[in-house]
Short mmCIF file of C-alpha atoms in Angstrom, two decimals:
data_model
loop_
_atom_site.label_atom_id
_atom_site.label_comp_id
_atom_site.label_asym_id
_atom_site.label_seq_id
_atom_site.Cartn_x
_atom_site.Cartn_y
_atom_site.Cartn_z
CA UNK A 42 16.72 153.12 20.99
CA UNK A 43 17.74 154.94 24.13
CA UNK A 44 21.31 154.83 25.35
CA UNK A 45 22.10 153.96 28.93
CA UNK A 46 24.67 156.22 30.57
CA UNK A 47 27.88 154.25 30.28
CA UNK A 48 31.47 155.25 30.71
CA UNK A 49 33.37 155.19 27.41
CA UNK A 50 36.02 153.02 29.05
CA UNK A 51 33.56 150.33 30.15
CA UNK A 52 34.96 146.99 29.03
CA UNK A 53 33.08 143.69 28.95
CA UNK A 54 35.02 140.45 28.53
CA UNK A 55 33.18 137.31 27.43
CA UNK A 56 34.97 134.02 28.12
CA UNK A 57 33.62 131.66 25.48
CA UNK A 58 32.35 132.05 21.94
CA UNK A 59 29.46 129.60 21.57
CA UNK A 60 25.82 130.38 20.66
CA UNK A 61 25.00 132.12 23.97
CA UNK A 62 28.14 134.28 23.81
CA UNK A 63 27.45 135.23 20.20
CA UNK A 64 23.85 136.13 21.00
CA UNK A 65 25.04 138.33 23.88
CA UNK A 66 27.50 140.19 21.66
CA UNK A 67 24.77 140.84 19.09
CA UNK A 68 22.50 142.17 21.83
CA UNK A 69 25.10 144.49 23.34
CA UNK A 70 26.43 145.71 19.99
CA UNK A 71 22.96 146.40 18.63
CA UNK A 72 23.36 143.80 15.88
CA UNK A 73 20.15 141.96 16.79
CA UNK A 74 16.55 142.94 16.16
CA UNK A 75 15.73 144.06 19.66
CA UNK A 76 14.88 147.18 21.62
CA UNK A 77 17.86 146.66 23.87
CA UNK A 78 19.29 149.89 25.22
CA UNK A 79 22.51 150.79 23.48
CA UNK A 80 25.83 149.88 25.06
CA UNK A 81 28.71 152.34 24.84
CA UNK A 82 31.96 150.58 25.54
CA UNK A 83 34.09 147.73 24.24
CA UNK A 84 33.66 143.95 24.17
CA UNK A 85 36.41 141.35 24.06
CA UNK A 86 35.48 137.76 23.22
CA UNK A 87 37.97 135.07 24.25
CA UNK A 88 37.49 132.05 22.01
CA UNK A 89 39.16 128.70 22.56
CA UNK A 90 38.80 127.94 18.85
CA UNK A 91 41.62 128.59 16.38
CA UNK A 92 39.27 128.44 13.41
CA UNK A 93 37.19 131.46 12.46
CA UNK A 94 33.55 130.53 11.75
CA UNK A 95 31.54 133.05 9.75
CA UNK A 96 29.34 133.95 12.72
CA UNK A 97 32.35 135.01 14.79
CA UNK A 98 33.98 136.84 11.90
CA UNK A 99 30.81 138.89 11.45
CA UNK A 100 30.89 139.85 15.12
CA UNK A 101 34.60 140.68 14.93
CA UNK A 102 33.81 143.24 12.22
CA UNK A 103 31.66 145.27 14.61
CA UNK A 104 33.52 148.43 15.68
CA UNK A 105 33.36 147.89 19.44
CA UNK A 106 34.05 144.12 19.35
CA UNK A 107 37.40 142.31 19.50
CA UNK A 108 37.47 138.52 19.08
CA UNK A 109 40.64 136.75 20.23
CA UNK A 110 40.81 133.36 18.53
CA UNK A 111 42.65 130.52 20.24
CA UNK A 112 42.78 132.45 23.52
CA UNK A 113 40.74 130.42 26.00
CA UNK A 114 40.42 132.03 29.43
CA UNK A 115 42.18 129.97 32.11
CA UNK A 116 42.23 132.07 35.29
CA UNK A 117 40.26 134.92 36.85
CA UNK A 118 41.63 137.36 39.41
CA UNK A 119 38.29 138.62 40.66
CA UNK A 120 39.81 141.22 42.99
CA UNK A 121 41.94 142.82 40.27
CA UNK A 122 39.29 142.10 37.61
CA UNK A 123 41.77 140.49 35.24
CA UNK A 124 41.31 137.39 33.06
CA UNK A 125 44.37 135.40 32.01
CA UNK A 126 44.35 133.15 28.93
CA UNK A 127 46.11 129.84 28.36
CA UNK A 128 48.91 131.74 26.58
CA UNK A 129 49.41 134.12 29.50
CA UNK A 130 47.67 137.13 27.94
CA UNK A 131 45.86 139.33 30.46
CA UNK A 132 42.63 141.23 29.88
CA UNK A 133 41.20 143.65 32.39
CA UNK A 134 37.43 143.91 32.63
CA UNK A 135 34.70 145.98 34.19
CA UNK A 136 32.18 143.16 33.76
CA UNK A 137 32.96 139.53 32.92
CA UNK A 138 30.63 136.97 31.37
CA UNK A 139 31.49 133.27 31.53
CA UNK A 140 30.04 131.36 28.57
CA UNK A 141 32.29 128.31 28.44
CA UNK A 142 29.46 125.84 27.88
CA UNK A 143 29.40 122.18 28.80
CA UNK A 144 30.99 118.90 27.74
CA UNK A 145 29.59 115.37 27.40
CA UNK A 146 29.76 113.46 30.66
CA UNK A 147 30.73 110.26 28.80
CA UNK A 148 32.84 109.48 25.72
CA UNK A 149 30.87 109.66 22.45
CA UNK A 150 29.10 106.55 21.18
CA UNK A 151 30.58 105.34 17.87
CA UNK A 152 28.40 106.64 15.05
CA UNK A 153 26.80 109.32 17.23
CA UNK A 154 27.54 111.96 14.60
CA UNK A 155 24.82 110.43 12.40
CA UNK A 156 22.14 110.76 15.08
CA UNK A 157 20.21 113.77 16.32
CA UNK A 158 21.31 115.35 19.59
CA UNK A 159 19.41 117.12 22.33
CA UNK A 160 21.43 118.96 24.95
CA UNK A 161 19.81 122.42 25.08
CA UNK A 162 16.49 124.02 24.22
CA UNK A 163 18.01 125.36 21.02
CA UNK A 164 18.35 121.79 19.68
CA UNK A 165 14.56 121.53 19.41
CA UNK A 166 14.57 123.50 16.15
CA UNK A 167 17.06 121.15 14.48
CA UNK A 168 15.08 118.12 15.61
CA UNK A 169 11.91 119.68 14.24
CA UNK A 170 13.46 120.14 10.79
CA UNK A 171 14.76 116.56 10.78
CA UNK A 172 11.34 115.21 11.78
CA UNK A 173 9.77 116.97 8.78
CA UNK A 174 12.26 115.31 6.43
CA UNK A 175 11.77 111.86 7.97
CA UNK A 176 7.97 112.19 7.94
CA UNK A 177 8.08 113.12 4.25
CA UNK A 178 10.19 110.05 3.52
CA UNK A 179 8.27 107.41 5.51
CA UNK A 180 4.82 108.87 4.83
CA UNK A 181 3.55 108.27 8.36
CA UNK A 182 4.11 109.20 11.98
CA UNK A 183 7.81 108.49 12.63
CA UNK A 184 9.07 106.14 15.31
CA UNK A 185 11.89 107.71 17.31
CA UNK A 186 14.54 105.96 19.41
CA UNK A 187 15.50 108.17 22.35
CA UNK A 188 18.58 107.46 24.47
CA UNK A 189 18.96 109.12 27.86
CA UNK A 190 17.73 109.18 31.46
CA UNK A 191 18.19 112.75 32.74
CA UNK A 192 16.38 116.09 32.40
CA UNK A 193 17.59 116.53 28.82
CA UNK A 194 16.03 113.20 27.83
CA UNK A 195 12.74 114.22 29.44
CA UNK A 196 12.68 117.43 27.44
CA UNK A 197 13.68 115.62 24.25
CA UNK A 198 10.78 113.20 24.67
CA UNK A 199 8.36 116.12 25.01
CA UNK A 200 9.87 117.77 21.92
CA UNK A 201 9.48 114.58 19.87
CA UNK A 202 5.87 114.06 20.95
CA UNK A 203 5.00 117.68 20.17
CA UNK A 204 6.32 117.17 16.64
CA UNK A 205 4.34 114.03 16.01
CA UNK A 206 7.00 111.42 16.73
CA UNK A 207 6.26 108.21 18.66
CA UNK A 208 9.28 108.05 20.99
CA UNK A 209 10.60 104.81 22.43
CA UNK A 210 13.01 105.63 25.22
CA UNK A 211 15.90 103.55 26.52
CA UNK A 212 18.13 104.36 29.47
CA UNK A 213 20.64 101.67 28.48
CA UNK A 214 23.57 103.24 26.67
CA UNK A 215 24.22 101.72 23.23
CA UNK A 216 27.63 100.65 21.95
CA UNK A 217 26.99 102.02 18.45
CA UNK A 218 24.58 104.10 16.41
CA UNK A 219 23.47 102.73 13.04
CA UNK A 220 23.28 105.35 10.26
CA UNK A 221 20.35 105.57 7.89
CA UNK A 222 20.55 103.32 4.82
CA UNK A 223 18.49 105.81 2.80
CA UNK A 224 20.25 107.77 0.09
CA UNK A 225 17.59 110.46 0.28
CA UNK A 226 18.48 113.85 1.79
CA UNK A 227 16.60 116.42 3.78
CA UNK A 228 14.99 119.58 2.43
CA UNK A 229 18.25 121.47 2.95
CA UNK A 230 20.45 118.75 1.46
CA UNK A 231 21.43 117.27 4.80
CA UNK A 232 21.70 113.53 5.38
CA UNK A 233 18.82 111.85 7.16
CA UNK A 234 19.44 110.91 10.81
CA UNK A 235 20.45 107.49 12.08
CA UNK A 236 17.72 104.85 12.37
CA UNK A 237 19.00 102.35 14.91
CA UNK A 238 21.27 101.53 17.84
CA UNK A 239 23.22 98.45 18.92
CA UNK A 240 23.84 97.18 22.45
CA UNK A 241 26.74 95.29 23.98
CA UNK A 242 24.82 92.00 24.10
CA UNK A 243 24.17 92.13 20.35
CA UNK A 244 20.55 93.28 20.60
CA UNK A 245 19.33 96.34 18.74
CA UNK A 246 16.55 98.89 18.45
CA UNK A 247 15.35 100.24 15.12
CA UNK A 248 13.15 103.16 14.23
CA UNK A 249 12.95 106.09 11.83
CA UNK A 250 15.32 108.37 13.73
CA UNK A 251 17.63 108.30 16.75
CA UNK A 252 18.03 111.07 19.34
CA UNK A 253 20.82 111.04 21.91
CA UNK A 254 19.99 113.12 24.98
CA UNK A 255 22.82 112.21 27.32
CA UNK A 256 23.99 114.16 30.32
CA UNK A 257 26.55 116.94 30.09
CA UNK A 258 28.73 118.63 32.69
CA UNK A 259 29.45 122.35 32.87
CA UNK A 260 32.99 123.50 32.19
CA UNK A 261 33.60 125.15 35.55
CA UNK A 262 37.41 125.21 35.92
CA UNK A 263 37.43 128.92 35.15
CA UNK A 264 34.70 129.59 37.71
CA UNK A 265 36.59 127.70 40.40
CA UNK A 266 39.65 129.89 39.84
CA UNK A 267 37.55 132.91 40.82
CA UNK A 268 35.90 131.23 43.79
CA UNK A 269 32.43 131.31 42.26
CA UNK A 270 29.67 129.30 43.90
CA UNK A 271 28.77 126.22 41.87
CA UNK A 272 25.62 124.12 41.93
CA UNK A 273 25.46 120.39 42.77
CA UNK A 274 25.34 119.63 39.04
CA UNK A 275 28.65 121.45 38.58
CA UNK A 276 27.26 124.52 36.83
CA UNK A 277 27.96 128.07 37.99
CA UNK A 278 25.18 129.13 40.33
CA UNK A 279 23.36 132.19 39.00
CA UNK A 280 20.42 134.25 40.14
CA UNK A 281 17.43 135.01 37.91
CA UNK A 282 19.35 137.89 36.28
CA UNK A 283 22.29 135.49 35.61
CA UNK A 284 24.63 137.20 38.09
CA UNK A 285 27.05 134.89 39.91
CA UNK A 286 28.10 134.96 43.57
CA UNK A 287 30.95 137.39 42.76
CA UNK A 288 30.07 141.00 41.81
CA UNK A 289 30.95 141.89 38.24
CA UNK A 290 30.86 138.29 36.98
CA UNK A 291 27.93 136.74 35.10
CA UNK A 292 27.36 133.32 33.55
CA UNK A 293 25.19 132.30 30.60
CA UNK A 294 24.49 129.23 28.52
CA UNK A 295 25.37 125.72 29.63
CA UNK A 296 28.14 126.94 31.94
CA UNK A 297 25.46 128.23 34.30
CA UNK A 298 22.96 126.51 36.55
CA UNK A 299 19.69 127.88 37.90
CA UNK A 300 17.03 126.12 39.96
CA UNK A 301 18.98 122.87 39.78
CA UNK A 302 19.16 122.68 35.99
CA UNK A 303 21.69 123.58 33.33
CA UNK A 304 20.69 126.98 32.00
CA UNK A 305 20.67 125.57 28.47
CA UNK A 306 17.69 123.44 29.49
CA UNK A 307 15.83 126.45 30.89
CA UNK A 308 16.53 129.24 28.39
CA UNK A 309 17.43 129.49 24.73
CA UNK A 310 20.69 131.20 23.82
CA UNK A 311 18.76 134.32 22.75
CA UNK A 312 16.73 134.48 25.97
CA UNK A 313 19.85 133.96 28.07
CA UNK A 314 21.61 136.75 26.17
CA UNK A 315 18.65 139.10 26.59
CA UNK A 316 18.57 138.61 30.37
CA UNK A 317 22.31 138.98 30.75
CA UNK A 318 22.50 142.07 28.54
CA UNK A 319 19.78 143.74 30.57
CA UNK A 320 21.59 142.95 33.80
CA UNK A 321 24.93 144.19 32.44
CA UNK A 322 23.48 147.47 31.24
CA UNK A 323 21.58 148.10 34.46
CA UNK A 324 24.73 147.34 36.45
CA UNK A 325 26.71 149.74 34.27
CA UNK A 326 24.11 152.44 34.84
CA UNK A 327 24.25 152.00 38.61
CA UNK A 328 28.05 152.14 38.58
CA UNK A 329 27.98 155.38 36.58
CA UNK A 330 25.49 156.96 38.98
CA UNK A 331 27.67 155.99 41.95
CA UNK A 332 30.71 157.48 40.20
CA UNK A 333 28.88 160.74 39.59
CA UNK A 334 27.70 160.88 43.22
CA UNK A 335 31.23 160.21 44.50
CA UNK A 336 32.61 162.93 42.25
#
């Protein structure tokens, strides 16, 4: 693994601590199985979560990584390159990555926690595992009830078909999700997904599994504080290397938008992290060369 010339003081701040942010930290810190060029500098992760999941704790143990729990970023001074958190703490940065994700556009449907969900490409793997369990139980090609009418629903339908499910799609939002009556569990001990939905008029749809693929909106308040360009769907507009409209600021995961779609529907968390890490390291190398020339 070759090391890119990088100033020892180079500091990357990541606003957000979801799957894309975690994948990026692993890439930069050399904790993933990749041929990524080594990064010499420090990384601060600003998490809005007070709890400490194992994945974040593992990253926090890396020597060049600092995870600040319960310190969600709230404001960016792009000129001074300073991020301020909700508690008023300030963090200077050389490069900033926004990974604040997205939120459901509508309130959750009662019982939704018992259904399967599709909001990003990464959800395809979970759906695939659930389909295996359901197929084993019913002994035939499963019938899937799919709720949604946007790009995510279109992808979810393709995912279900590719895994042998017969999807029946409805664009009418249900008032409740009906959990599975089976006491059986999946291969990993998980409960089987919901099997039906109810509508306001009392009608229902029943199948072997339910997938909710409803629309989500990017959390872009932080981006607006820095004057970043946003897309019509509300996501932070990024180029193909995931750079935003402001130098030194990048966006990954569902906070970003590219080619009119949420980035989470275009790239997996790992792919997003790989692209962003490459861009960050190349940018750091160019900055170092300019510093040397100026000196």
